Every structure is written in structure tokens, then in C-alpha cells.
Amino acid sequence: MDIQTSVVAHDPGSLVIGVDVGGTKIAAGVVDALGQVYGRVQFSTDTSRPEATLRTVAHAVRSAIQAAGVSPAHIRGVGLGIPGKVDVENGVSVFAVNLGWRDVPIKRQLEADLAVPCRVENDVNAAALGEYLYGVGRGTANLVYLILGTGIAARVMISGQLYRGTNGLAGEIGHAIFVADGPPCRCGAQGCLEALAAGPALARSARDAVASGSPSSLQEVLNRGSELTAEHVCQAASQGDGLAMRIITEAGEHIAHAIYLLSLSFDPQVVVLGGGLAQVEILMDAVQARVARKAEQSPIFRDIYHAQLVRLTGLKQDAGILGAAALVASPETI
Amino acid sequence: MDIQTSVVAHDPGSLVIGVDVGGTKIAAGVVDALGQVYGRVQFSTDTSRPEATLRTVAHAVRSAIQAAGVSPAHIRGVGLGIPGKVDVENGVSVFAVNLGWRDVPIKRQLEADLAVPCRVENDVNAAALGEYLYGVGRGTANLVYLILGTGIAARVMISGQLYRGTNGLAGEIGHAIFVADGPPCRCGAQGCLEALAAGPALARSARDAVASGSPSSLQEVLNRGSELTAEHVCQAASQGDGLAMRIITEAGEHIAHAIYLLSLSFDPQVVVLGGGLAQVEILMDAVQARVARKAEQSPIFRDIYHAQLVRLTGLKQDAGILGAAALVASPETI
């Protein structure tokens, strides 16, 4: 049985399309009820004008349908995960810095173009829904999704529903100040978790340490005239570089502390870690070890903690598509 | 119009009774739909045997009905707030250290005795419901209730429902470790918020400081041979004692930090402060000032913060009765 046959066997309207709209690429795929992705396609994002980006989105949707070998009649809806602030009810991108968007009526324009219901959400919210519907958080009523990448943020499912908070800021632990007078954060504060443990923070720590004379294999990167990135730091740590390992261990401690605080707040069944840094084994090992350590030190947290409390996303490169697909696959969760 | 007339004017079944069952006293009152309390009564708690305590509870209920001058036919139900762990569905006190209870079937025994529906909840959960239904949190979908007394704990209302968490431990910020290797907490950990800022912590800080020679008017209390309590510290601080003021300011900073973390987690409309320490003006002033300061330092928190974010309970001595009453007045919130 090839993939096309498998998809066509679905009932009309049983499939959805998830579109992950980023500042550099737009990825789309057809998703079935079990979270299988068919007909993945990917295009560069044309950010010259919102209309151009939306044309690429519509093209990605049509291409995914074609690539999956299904009929448009099978498609129940299109979900879009986009960065920034979204007016979910009206499907408007209120603002998206990466895309240069402000008040773009995505839903209206795409529905007119594609003649199928569309839903739009912030991409991190969508990712949390994807974990809940298709990922390691499947079937857990209370889930915290912690995204660790160029930024850090948590999203929360409570009793099977996305909880946004009063101002859409629930779970913004990335901007909790963990170190008074710590390094500056892009939010304007100092010492936020994000400024201590997100990707750019790892790179900055390494640059500062090397510049102040700490011996490290990362010196070579700078000698080459390359920009030192979080990837360099993670790779050096994996290869046993002392400075890089210290940076990763410290970041792991801060992330573990966030997981601990989120757990005491939300008492979730599972904390799912996603984003680029969730793929860095040495960092994730440090996080898991420090969280387990906190359970030893803190009896109340021990009652919340279990060996499967903190789990890495299993969705990987499909996380964006599946999160977007979840928006239309299970609208009652939003 | 006297009080009795006002109560009797209510429809049959429009009134409920709230019973606040504590280790030293049992308070009950008749509560109308607006949260007015009539026929307050109070008895000492007989903790010799659970049956004896429950007899006092039943007596308190009958006494409150009589004191309010209403007919039992007006009473829709009886809510009970009790300390410790409660099996809400079955109305069983799983354990309550203060009462010496373990697996006491309160609901079954009281319903047999009083012939009216009874609901039992943990007293702090009940207090949060009371704030939501009758207090300064009235009409706010997302509310955090932070109780500051001999212990510290938060309870959370989300979309108008009490959110307990997976293990009934949501909001246990009182046992978040704020100071590594800090003072011991009754939970077994060190440096928990509760060990830094709850009533006994204030007393302990003062005792330690005075013992190590810090000059303070509190020395007199010890000279008298009295036990130094949180009340002494709060009073001394209000009278300008330097040591007591430092202790109160530090506690205020820790409590403000908890409010900040809870706000970044839950993004609530309001954080209601209750418990004995919420009556200490100098401490509450310190908390408000530190929370406002954090809003200046942290732009994301600034988007959550507003002048009415942190509010003191207005229920005061009726908080226990109203919280218990809320259990039967608005069962959909539980």
C-alpha cells in the first residue's frame, strides 16, 4: 500500500492541512486523524508584501494536496501557525515582526482564495496543541509545552483546552527574571530566563567568556572570523569542551528551575520540551538531571514529579505542520 | 427592616450555610445569594473523636439557622471548608492533621444527621471560591488567591472554575525554593517561600537576629519570657523597629516575587491576598511596592500588571464561612 492509497482511503473531510508560516520558510502538509503527515512541501517565504506571502501560503496548500494525491474535497480545513500576536477569532495577524505584518486579515483572504475554512494561531500556541493532539502529550488533560529556541516560552493546556490567560500572556516564564542585574533580554529587562538559556544567550555567554580569555575550542570559530552560534556551543559541549559544558550545564539548571516553577504552578501531567534546543542531547540530559535533583530536594515537587514528567517532543520537523493542523482537527481545544 | 425579615424574604432553597471547620474553632453562618452572612455562630472544636467534631458541626448548622431566624426549608445545602486533603466527590476528609482526621466520611454522616446536601472542600480551595463568588475577585474569570498565614499557598480559578492540577497541587508556590540552602521548611525542603515569608518564618527570623545580637525592641518580648510571634514582629515593624522592618521588607520582596511568578504563569485578572498576614498593613504595602517595582523592571509583566492586579481580601472574618458557602451556592465552579 503506498501513501497515496492510504490517504485516499479516508472519508471526505477527514483530512486537514497544517501550514507553518515562518520568516524564512513556509511548510505545509496534509494530516490525517492519527497525525500522519502526507505530501510535505516547503517554500521560501516572500516577505516583500503580505499579499505575496499569502500567495505562497495558498500555493503551498495546493501543492500539499497535490503531493499527497488527495482531492480538495477531502480537506476539512487549513490551519496556520504564524509568529507574533494573532486575533484568533477573526484570523488576523495583529503583528508579526519576522514577517513584517501588522493587521493582516489572513483568514478572510485565504478563505476567499482557497474556499475552505481556515484558522490562524500563534505558532507556539499551535505547537502546544500539536503536542496535545498528536505528540507525547496525547491524552494528558494538563500539559505544559516549553519551547526552547531563540526564545523561551511555555504554553499550557488545562483540562484539554489551551489556556491563554487574561492578556494572552499565560506561560511567559521566559521573561521571568531569574538573575537580578543579569544579561539584557530582548524584552527590555535583565536576567530573564530567555536571556540566560535561549539559543542567543548560549552564544553570547560563550563569546563573552572566550573574549575574556577562557580557554576553549570555540576560540577557533572566532579565529575563522565566523559568528559564534548556539550550535557551535552545543557541538563543543558534546565534544567535551569545558567552557561549553559549563555554559550548557548552567542553562540546563535555569531551564530545570523554570520546569520546577511551572510544575508547582500548574501541576501538569507532562511538560513537553520543544524547539531547537530540545534536540541538543547534552542540554536535555542536564535539564533532566537537574529536574530529578529538584524532586529529591523538594517533597512537594516530588509528589508532582515522575520519570515521564519531562518529555522531549517526538514531532521534530513536523511539529509546525502538526501544530497548525491541530487548529482545524480539534477546534474544541482552542 | 431587621435582619430576620430580610432573610425570610428569600425564596425557599435560596440560602446556604457555610461552615469553617478549624482545629480550634468551628464557625458557621447562613449566606444569601449576595454573600450576606446572617446568624453567625462559633464553637470550640472538640477534636477528641471525629464523631464529636461532626456533632459540633451539626449543632453549629442548627444554631446558625436558628440565629438567622430562617426555616430549615430555606437551606439549599451546607458547605464545609476543612484543612488537609479532601476527597471532594465523596465528601471524605482523607487526612486533616489539625483535626486528627483520617478517612472521615463527613458528607455521609452529616447528610444523615441534617437531611440536607453537604459539600466538603479543602479550606483554602473554599476560600478561593469565596473570593471568586463574593469577594474582590467577583466576576474575574482568572483569579489567583494567595493565602499568607502560617503557611503560604495559591489557589487558581481558571475561566471561572477551580483548577486543582493533576495531583491537587496546582498553586503550591509556597514550596518553591526561593533561597538555596535557606531556612528549613516544614515540607522538608530548605529555603521555600513559606520558610522565608509565612508567619512562623517572620518569628524565626526575628528570634535568630535578636539571639545573634541585633538591637531591636523585640528583645523585650524575649526578656519577658514570652514566645516571639509573627504578630510581635509585625507590630514592632509598624512602630518603626529597624530589625522588624527589615524582616517585613524581605518577606514582602519574596511574596512579591511569588506574585510575579504566578502572574507570568497564569496571567490572571486579579491576585487576591488572604490569610492573617494580608491584614498586616506594613507588609502589604511592602508587597504592593515591590510588585509595582517589578512591573517597572519587566516589560512582559508590565502588560499583565495594573493598579488593581494585587488586591487584599475584603471578606476578613467571614472568609471561612463564605468560602464554605460558595461550595453549595455555586457548585459549577468546583
XYZ file of C-alpha atoms in Angstrom:
668
model
C 0.000 0.000 0.000
C 1.563 3.278 -0.982
C 0.996 6.525 0.777
C -1.485 7.924 -1.735
C -3.767 4.911 -1.371
C -3.647 5.242 2.362
C -4.717 8.839 2.255
C -7.419 8.431 -0.352
C -8.959 5.740 1.845
C -10.003 8.486 4.266
C -13.537 9.846 4.240
C -14.209 13.178 2.575
C -13.493 15.935 5.078
C -11.380 13.717 7.310
C -8.108 15.386 6.410
C -6.744 18.768 7.342
C -3.806 20.839 6.181
C -1.287 22.378 8.503
C 0.795 25.330 7.359
C 3.789 26.527 9.350
C 4.469 30.107 8.288
C 7.924 31.307 9.317
C 10.071 34.272 8.435
C 12.294 32.196 6.137
C 10.164 29.233 5.032
C 6.585 28.102 4.676
C 5.969 24.375 5.217
C 2.676 22.590 4.609
C 1.373 19.043 4.752
C -1.824 17.024 4.678
C -2.588 15.482 8.081
C -4.914 12.598 8.898
C -6.761 11.908 12.135
C -3.808 9.971 13.543
C -1.355 12.771 12.900
C 0.297 11.181 9.874
C 1.688 13.823 7.554
C 1.443 13.362 3.788
C 2.609 15.490 0.906
C 5.018 17.724 2.792
C 6.031 20.779 0.795
C 8.240 23.720 1.594
C 8.750 27.143 0.036
C 10.848 30.195 0.808
C 8.890 32.991 2.429
C 8.411 36.023 0.229
C 8.101 38.776 2.818
C 8.092 41.628 0.292
C 4.374 42.225 0.893
C 1.724 40.355 2.934
C -0.137 39.537 -0.310
C 2.970 37.847 -1.671
C 3.374 35.757 1.486
C -0.284 34.747 1.396
C 0.038 33.768 -2.264
C 2.882 31.459 -1.276
C 0.722 30.025 1.528
C -2.126 29.306 -0.898
C 0.349 27.771 -3.320
C 1.782 25.612 -0.522
C -1.710 24.364 0.365
C -2.500 23.411 -3.239
C 0.916 21.807 -3.644
C 0.483 19.723 -0.489
C -2.917 18.474 -1.686
C -1.358 17.530 -4.998
C 1.721 15.953 -3.404
C -0.465 13.860 -1.084
C -2.541 12.762 -4.042
C -5.844 13.663 -2.434
C -8.832 15.574 -3.681
C -9.584 19.048 -2.288
C -12.925 17.547 -1.211
C -11.103 15.534 1.442
C -9.842 18.662 3.159
C -11.872 19.873 6.123
C -9.838 22.963 6.764
C -6.492 24.679 6.778
C -4.691 25.632 9.989
C -1.936 28.234 10.013
C 0.650 28.746 12.694
C 2.305 32.137 12.442
C 4.670 34.017 14.733
C 3.579 37.024 16.754
C 0.240 38.209 18.029
C -2.889 36.774 16.435
C -6.552 37.706 16.700
C -7.750 34.111 16.628
C -11.439 34.858 16.372
C -11.056 36.898 13.213
C -7.980 35.158 11.877
C -5.964 38.353 11.754
C -2.224 38.689 12.263
C -2.132 41.644 14.645
C 1.596 41.850 14.309
C 4.396 39.517 13.276
C 7.834 41.099 13.381
C 9.542 38.299 11.382
C 7.010 38.620 8.589
C 6.734 42.402 8.738
C 2.976 42.015 9.218
C 0.530 44.244 11.004
C -3.242 43.682 10.925
C -3.198 41.238 8.016
C -6.617 39.570 7.544
C -5.191 36.134 6.769
C -8.353 34.125 7.271
C -10.512 36.331 5.051
C -8.006 36.439 2.219
C -7.131 32.739 2.301
C -10.729 31.558 2.586
C -11.611 33.687 -0.440
C -8.705 32.154 -2.334
C -8.950 28.511 -1.211
C -12.697 28.160 -0.489
C -12.033 26.091 2.623
C -12.289 27.104 6.331
C -9.030 28.498 7.734
C -7.884 29.019 11.313
C -4.901 31.060 12.385
C -2.982 30.872 15.665
C 0.284 31.964 17.134
C 2.792 29.277 16.160
C 3.801 28.427 19.732
C 0.158 28.032 20.780
C -0.314 25.807 17.742
C 2.729 23.719 18.678
C 1.282 23.120 22.160
C -1.965 21.950 20.577
C 0.018 19.691 18.263
C 1.759 18.050 21.235
C -1.592 17.582 22.922
C -3.317 16.080 19.879
C -0.515 14.179 18.168
C 2.597 14.192 20.333
C 3.937 12.778 23.578
C 1.300 14.804 25.415
C -1.544 12.944 23.717
C -4.361 12.226 26.139
C -2.965 14.304 29.016
C -5.553 16.784 30.247
C -2.998 19.159 31.776
C 0.062 19.801 29.676
C 2.817 22.382 29.716
C 4.691 22.901 26.457
C 8.015 24.655 26.897
C 9.634 25.876 23.728
C 13.397 26.322 23.914
C 14.849 28.023 20.880
C 15.786 31.572 20.016
C 13.160 32.440 22.613
C 11.732 30.601 25.605
C 8.008 30.413 26.379
C 5.550 27.985 27.888
C 2.060 27.221 26.687
C -0.495 25.497 28.833
C -3.326 23.065 28.152
C -5.747 22.839 31.064
C -8.433 20.189 31.085
C -7.777 19.675 27.393
C -8.053 23.334 26.435
C -5.443 25.885 25.536
C -5.271 28.372 28.400
C -4.210 31.787 27.148
C -4.590 33.897 30.262
C -6.217 37.279 30.572
C -3.864 39.083 28.172
C -2.655 36.096 26.144
C 0.474 36.052 28.325
C -0.037 32.864 30.357
C 3.159 30.826 30.435
C 5.549 33.723 29.720
C 8.094 32.242 32.111
C 10.804 33.033 29.565
C 10.604 36.589 30.792
C 10.740 35.833 34.489
C 13.865 37.456 35.885
C 15.993 34.622 37.243
C 19.200 36.585 37.856
C 18.966 40.155 39.167
C 21.051 42.531 37.014
C 21.738 39.609 34.670
C 22.357 39.882 30.926
C 19.977 42.082 28.940
C 16.927 40.421 27.386
C 15.307 41.470 24.117
C 12.147 42.205 26.182
C 13.963 45.105 27.829
C 14.510 43.509 31.232
C 17.734 41.993 32.574
C 18.418 38.431 33.637
C 15.258 36.849 32.194
C 15.331 33.079 31.735
C 15.429 33.703 27.973
C 18.495 35.922 28.367
C 20.187 33.126 30.312
C 19.256 29.943 28.484
C 17.823 30.529 24.986
C 19.987 29.949 21.927
C 21.326 33.510 21.564
C 22.171 33.515 25.304
C 24.350 30.413 24.930
C 26.197 32.063 22.063
C 26.598 35.329 23.973
C 27.916 33.574 27.110
C 30.490 31.733 25.024
C 31.565 34.869 23.134
C 31.950 36.820 26.380
C 33.910 34.043 28.079
C 36.248 33.495 25.127
C 36.757 37.254 24.774
C 37.737 37.449 28.438
C 40.334 34.747 27.927
C 38.630 31.471 28.953
C 40.382 28.665 27.096
C 38.004 26.859 24.762
C 37.888 25.131 21.387
C 35.356 27.825 20.483
C 38.279 30.230 20.046
C 38.840 28.544 16.670
C 35.393 29.569 15.471
C 36.198 33.184 16.243
C 39.669 32.848 14.700
C 37.976 31.730 11.480
C 36.034 35.006 11.591
C 32.739 33.085 11.884
C 29.936 34.209 14.133
C 29.780 32.044 17.227
C 26.312 30.462 17.459
C 24.397 28.300 19.916
C 25.048 25.364 17.573
C 28.782 25.861 17.987
C 28.416 25.878 21.764
C 26.245 22.739 21.807
C 28.618 20.910 19.483
C 31.686 21.924 21.507
C 29.973 20.792 24.715
C 29.140 17.427 23.119
C 32.823 17.090 22.270
C 33.843 17.755 25.856
C 34.890 21.419 25.689
C 34.981 22.573 29.318
C 33.695 26.103 28.808
C 30.877 24.969 26.528
C 29.906 22.260 29.023
C 29.747 24.803 31.848
C 27.527 27.057 29.729
C 25.217 24.171 28.848
C 25.054 22.973 32.461
C 24.145 26.447 33.679
C 21.460 26.815 31.004
C 20.168 23.367 31.996
C 19.881 24.487 35.604
C 17.881 27.577 34.630
C 15.570 25.586 32.354
C 15.097 22.978 35.091
C 14.210 25.770 37.506
C 11.554 27.002 35.071
C 10.134 23.481 34.773
C 10.068 23.262 38.572
C 8.223 26.588 38.923
C 5.772 25.737 36.137
C 5.123 22.368 37.766
C 4.394 23.913 41.174
C 2.070 26.378 39.439
C 0.198 24.081 37.062
C 0.780 20.581 38.475
C 0.731 19.180 34.915
C 0.788 15.552 33.852
C 3.562 16.266 31.404
C 5.967 19.028 30.448
C 6.859 18.687 26.773
C 10.085 20.309 25.632
C 10.183 21.549 22.050
C 12.145 23.976 19.902
C 15.653 23.746 18.562
C 17.385 23.322 21.922
C 15.201 20.283 22.709
C 17.265 18.470 20.058
C 20.522 19.106 21.953
C 21.093 15.885 23.868
C 23.702 17.181 26.284
C 21.457 20.085 27.291
C 18.383 17.890 27.674
C 20.386 15.442 29.798
C 21.430 18.349 32.020
C 17.809 19.524 32.302
C 16.501 16.068 33.191
C 19.234 15.542 35.778
C 18.588 18.894 37.432
C 14.810 18.394 37.474
C 15.286 14.963 39.086
C 17.608 16.578 41.613
C 14.938 19.137 42.494
C 12.480 16.317 43.129
C 14.963 14.937 45.653
C 15.276 18.303 47.386
C 11.624 19.331 47.347
C 8.986 16.928 48.765
C 6.008 18.796 47.287
C 7.578 18.758 43.832
C 8.354 15.070 44.397
C 4.594 14.435 44.573
C 4.227 16.050 41.126
C 7.378 14.598 39.592
C 7.589 11.222 37.873
C 10.048 9.719 35.439
C 7.861 10.749 32.468
C 7.021 14.268 33.680
C 9.528 15.985 31.392
C 9.456 14.644 27.857
C 11.079 15.705 24.633
C 8.849 16.396 21.671
C 8.651 13.495 19.265
C 7.194 15.597 16.453
C 10.533 17.126 15.376
C 10.482 18.533 11.847
C 6.701 18.023 11.585
C 5.948 19.954 14.790
C 4.997 23.129 12.930
C 2.726 21.408 10.402
C 1.054 19.238 13.040
C 0.512 22.161 15.394
C -1.158 24.119 12.606
C -3.197 21.063 11.617
C -4.419 20.676 15.216
C -6.148 24.055 14.908
C -8.693 22.641 12.494
C -8.526 18.977 13.510
C -9.711 19.686 17.034
C -11.221 23.166 17.249
C -12.711 22.417 20.698
C -9.246 22.617 22.225
C -8.732 26.249 21.281
C -36.364 46.088 58.351
C -34.441 43.855 60.697
C -32.101 41.117 59.611
C -34.544 38.267 60.178
C -37.162 39.831 57.914
C -34.558 40.345 55.232
C -33.552 36.680 55.297
C -37.070 35.288 55.468
C -37.916 37.276 52.346
C -35.713 34.894 50.356
C -37.244 32.043 48.409
C -37.137 28.544 49.871
C -33.833 26.974 48.963
C -32.177 30.296 48.189
C -29.911 30.231 51.239
C -26.879 28.119 52.014
C -24.829 27.521 55.116
C -21.076 27.811 55.251
C -19.121 26.033 57.951
C -15.464 26.789 58.562
C -14.025 23.817 60.452
C -10.695 24.601 62.074
C -8.541 22.891 64.648
C -9.577 25.302 67.395
C -12.988 26.660 66.351
C -15.949 25.884 64.147
C -17.740 28.902 62.651
C -20.993 28.779 60.716
C -23.377 31.238 59.142
C -26.349 31.472 56.796
C -25.392 33.079 53.469
C -27.665 34.598 50.870
C -27.105 34.927 47.127
C -25.328 38.264 47.576
C -22.885 36.884 50.122
C -24.543 38.469 53.137
C -23.895 36.419 56.264
C -26.641 36.021 58.868
C -26.752 34.180 62.193
C -23.003 33.766 62.673
C -22.195 31.210 65.367
C -18.908 29.869 66.686
C -17.999 26.866 68.835
C -14.781 25.363 70.146
C -13.652 22.335 68.184
C -13.912 19.094 70.090
C -11.181 17.020 68.452
C -11.438 14.101 70.876
C -13.067 11.930 68.179
C -14.300 12.681 64.625
C -17.881 11.916 65.733
C -17.612 14.575 68.430
C -16.352 17.161 65.912
C -19.143 16.301 63.484
C -21.707 16.619 66.266
C -20.415 20.138 66.898
C -20.652 20.871 63.165
C -24.278 19.698 63.055
C -25.010 21.737 66.151
C -23.371 24.792 64.566
C -25.548 24.396 61.465
C -28.749 24.173 63.512
C -27.660 27.095 65.680
C -26.916 29.275 62.640
C -30.368 28.533 61.179
C -31.940 29.473 64.478
C -29.776 32.569 64.944
C -30.647 33.779 61.429
C -34.326 33.199 62.160
C -34.909 31.170 58.997
C -36.637 27.875 58.405
C -34.583 24.788 57.512
C -36.679 24.683 54.335
C -34.824 27.790 53.120
C -31.488 25.989 53.199
C -30.306 24.544 49.898
C -27.183 22.952 51.265
C -24.284 23.045 53.667
C -20.696 23.674 52.553
C -17.783 22.739 54.767
C -14.228 24.026 54.462
C -11.781 21.824 56.321
C -7.992 21.737 56.438
C -5.994 18.971 54.795
C -6.686 16.635 51.913
C -10.293 16.112 50.885
C -11.955 13.608 48.551
C -14.420 16.149 47.199
C -16.518 13.715 45.191
C -17.304 11.544 48.199
C -17.082 14.262 50.824
C -14.404 12.417 52.771
C -11.610 14.001 54.802
C -8.671 11.929 53.599
C -6.474 13.445 56.261
C -6.500 16.582 58.359
C -3.581 16.858 60.745
C -5.110 19.702 62.818
C -8.281 17.714 63.380
C -6.587 14.348 63.799
C -8.785 13.022 60.978
C -8.085 10.266 58.505
C -10.735 8.944 56.097
C -13.680 10.552 57.855
C -16.903 10.297 55.752
C -18.117 13.794 56.600
C -20.703 14.124 53.843
C -22.383 10.790 54.576
C -22.573 11.356 58.310
C -23.734 14.971 58.133
C -26.319 14.347 55.409
C -27.781 11.531 57.534
C -27.892 13.866 60.507
C -29.051 17.102 58.839
C -31.070 15.776 55.886
C -29.647 18.457 53.563
C -26.995 18.143 50.799
C -23.462 18.734 52.052
C -20.244 19.504 50.161
C -16.769 19.337 51.625
C -13.616 21.014 50.334
C -10.157 21.903 51.480
C -10.482 25.211 53.312
C -8.006 27.078 51.085
C -9.778 25.885 47.928
C -13.040 27.027 49.514
C -11.544 30.438 50.347
C -10.536 30.914 46.694
C -14.091 30.091 45.625
C -15.374 32.554 48.212
C -13.207 35.320 46.754
C -14.444 34.462 43.279
C -18.144 34.398 44.221
C -18.376 37.044 46.923
C -15.073 38.881 47.251
C -12.882 41.336 45.399
C -12.400 38.660 42.717
C -16.108 38.649 41.860
C -16.650 38.382 38.135
C -12.996 37.769 37.225
C -12.666 34.624 35.140
C -8.995 34.079 36.007
C -8.119 34.600 39.639
C -5.167 33.667 41.805
C -5.820 33.507 45.533
C -2.660 33.644 47.618
C -3.069 32.779 51.264
C -0.420 34.201 53.560
C -0.616 32.882 57.081
C 1.096 30.099 58.972
C 1.507 28.591 55.529
C 1.639 30.040 52.013
C -0.263 28.589 49.059
C -2.000 29.798 45.931
C -5.262 28.574 44.519
C -6.299 29.254 40.964
C -9.622 29.886 39.266
C -9.402 29.463 35.514
C -12.307 30.500 33.309
C -14.461 30.552 36.431
C -13.507 27.091 37.642
C -11.249 25.964 40.429
C -8.162 24.435 38.819
C -6.694 21.779 41.073
C -3.964 20.344 38.869
C -3.175 16.720 38.222
C -2.375 15.846 41.849
C -4.306 18.603 43.595
C -1.038 20.537 43.898
C -1.571 23.410 41.453
C -0.515 26.689 43.047
C 1.877 25.197 45.608
C 4.253 28.123 45.130
C 4.716 28.250 48.902
C 7.039 25.294 48.492
C 9.079 26.697 45.645
C 12.656 27.043 46.841
C 13.497 30.744 46.620
C 16.798 30.663 48.520
C 19.154 27.716 48.051
C 20.210 26.272 51.418
C 17.784 28.678 53.101
C 15.949 28.053 56.357
C 14.271 24.660 56.779
C 10.611 24.368 55.722
C 8.054 22.090 57.366
C 7.754 20.354 53.959
C 11.271 19.002 54.407
C 12.995 21.266 51.881
C 15.114 24.339 52.590
C 14.525 27.934 51.579
C 10.904 27.546 50.389
C 8.879 30.753 50.098
C 6.881 29.560 53.110
C 10.071 29.167 55.156
C 11.022 32.733 54.234
C 7.791 34.699 54.434
C 4.990 32.874 56.302
C 4.107 33.832 59.881
C 6.418 31.353 61.641
C 9.278 32.416 59.335
C 8.931 36.057 60.413
C 9.059 34.987 64.059
C 12.044 32.707 63.464
C 13.997 35.394 61.582
C 13.421 37.821 64.431
C 14.398 35.287 67.132
C 17.579 34.374 65.253
C 18.535 38.006 64.682
C 17.881 39.052 68.275
C 19.747 35.985 69.559
C 22.739 36.941 67.447
C 22.763 40.419 68.952
C 20.808 42.604 66.519
C 19.390 45.510 68.507
C 15.585 45.514 68.445
C 12.603 46.343 70.612
C 11.722 42.664 70.217
C 14.403 41.897 72.819
C 11.831 42.969 75.411
C 9.420 40.253 74.353
C 12.120 37.651 74.923
C 13.126 39.322 78.209
C 9.541 38.854 79.378
C 9.943 35.151 78.671
C 7.193 35.310 76.018
C 7.393 33.428 72.768
C 8.210 35.804 69.932
C 5.468 35.578 67.312
C 4.811 36.987 63.844
C 2.359 39.394 65.480
C 5.169 40.814 67.605
C 7.320 41.313 64.525
C 4.537 42.994 62.546
C 3.680 45.262 65.452
C 7.319 46.211 66.043
C 7.738 46.967 62.332
C 4.646 49.182 62.384
C 6.227 51.061 65.295
C 9.425 51.623 63.338
C 11.696 48.923 64.803
C 14.582 48.636 62.331
C 15.118 44.889 62.554
C 11.402 44.123 62.297
C 11.099 46.458 59.326
C 13.979 44.716 57.550
C 12.339 41.330 58.151
C 8.984 42.570 56.858
C 10.589 44.188 53.802
C 12.424 40.970 52.935
C 9.264 38.903 53.343
C 7.456 41.431 51.159
C 10.073 41.007 48.455
C 9.682 37.202 48.492
C 5.882 37.422 48.403
C 6.081 39.952 45.552
C 8.364 37.559 43.676
C 5.775 34.798 44.083
C 3.044 37.110 42.769
C 5.276 37.960 39.821
C 5.933 34.296 39.007
C 2.268 33.351 39.416
C 1.300 36.252 37.155
C 3.716 35.204 34.413
C 2.347 31.654 34.714
C -1.384 32.314 34.924
C -1.786 35.873 33.576
C -4.713 36.403 35.981
C -7.060 39.360 36.141
C -6.545 39.611 39.870
C -4.340 38.181 42.613
C -6.274 38.223 45.889
C -4.229 38.141 49.074
C -5.833 36.465 52.074
C -4.801 34.900 55.369
C -3.597 36.517 58.569
C -0.626 38.325 57.014
C -2.911 40.040 54.490
C -4.154 42.102 57.464
C -0.650 43.443 58.173
C -0.620 46.835 56.505
C 3.134 47.404 56.557
C 3.751 44.008 54.914
C 1.060 44.520 52.292
C 2.474 47.977 51.495
C 5.880 46.368 51.000
C 4.369 43.702 48.734
C 2.495 46.233 46.605
C 5.551 48.455 46.272
C 7.768 45.527 45.222
C 5.214 44.206 42.716
C 4.906 47.682 41.168
C 8.711 47.838 41.011
C 8.817 44.535 39.149
C 6.347 45.908 36.621
C 8.816 48.742 36.009
C 11.694 46.300 35.511
C 9.891 43.689 33.427
C 8.020 44.787 30.281
C 6.131 41.491 29.862
C 4.926 41.635 33.456
C 4.015 45.278 32.836
C 1.494 44.077 30.231
C -0.135 41.887 32.906
C 0.163 44.350 35.776
C -2.374 47.039 36.571
C -3.091 49.048 39.697
C -5.820 46.592 40.749
C -3.917 43.379 39.956
C -2.996 42.660 43.578
C -5.891 43.142 45.967
C -6.416 42.394 49.626
C -9.338 40.198 50.575
C -12.343 42.145 51.731
C -14.028 39.138 53.333
C -11.908 39.225 56.534
C -13.529 37.330 59.431
C -16.264 35.926 57.162
C -13.795 34.479 54.611
C -14.063 30.941 56.004
C -17.861 30.899 56.162
C -18.248 32.473 52.698
C -15.725 30.114 51.138
C -17.585 27.134 52.537
C -20.911 28.627 51.439
C -19.577 29.045 47.893
C -19.249 25.248 47.651
C -23.017 24.829 47.603
C -24.002 28.269 46.288
C -22.151 27.736 43.012
C -21.310 24.063 42.537
C -20.423 24.634 38.863
C -17.224 26.391 39.923
C -15.792 23.310 41.628
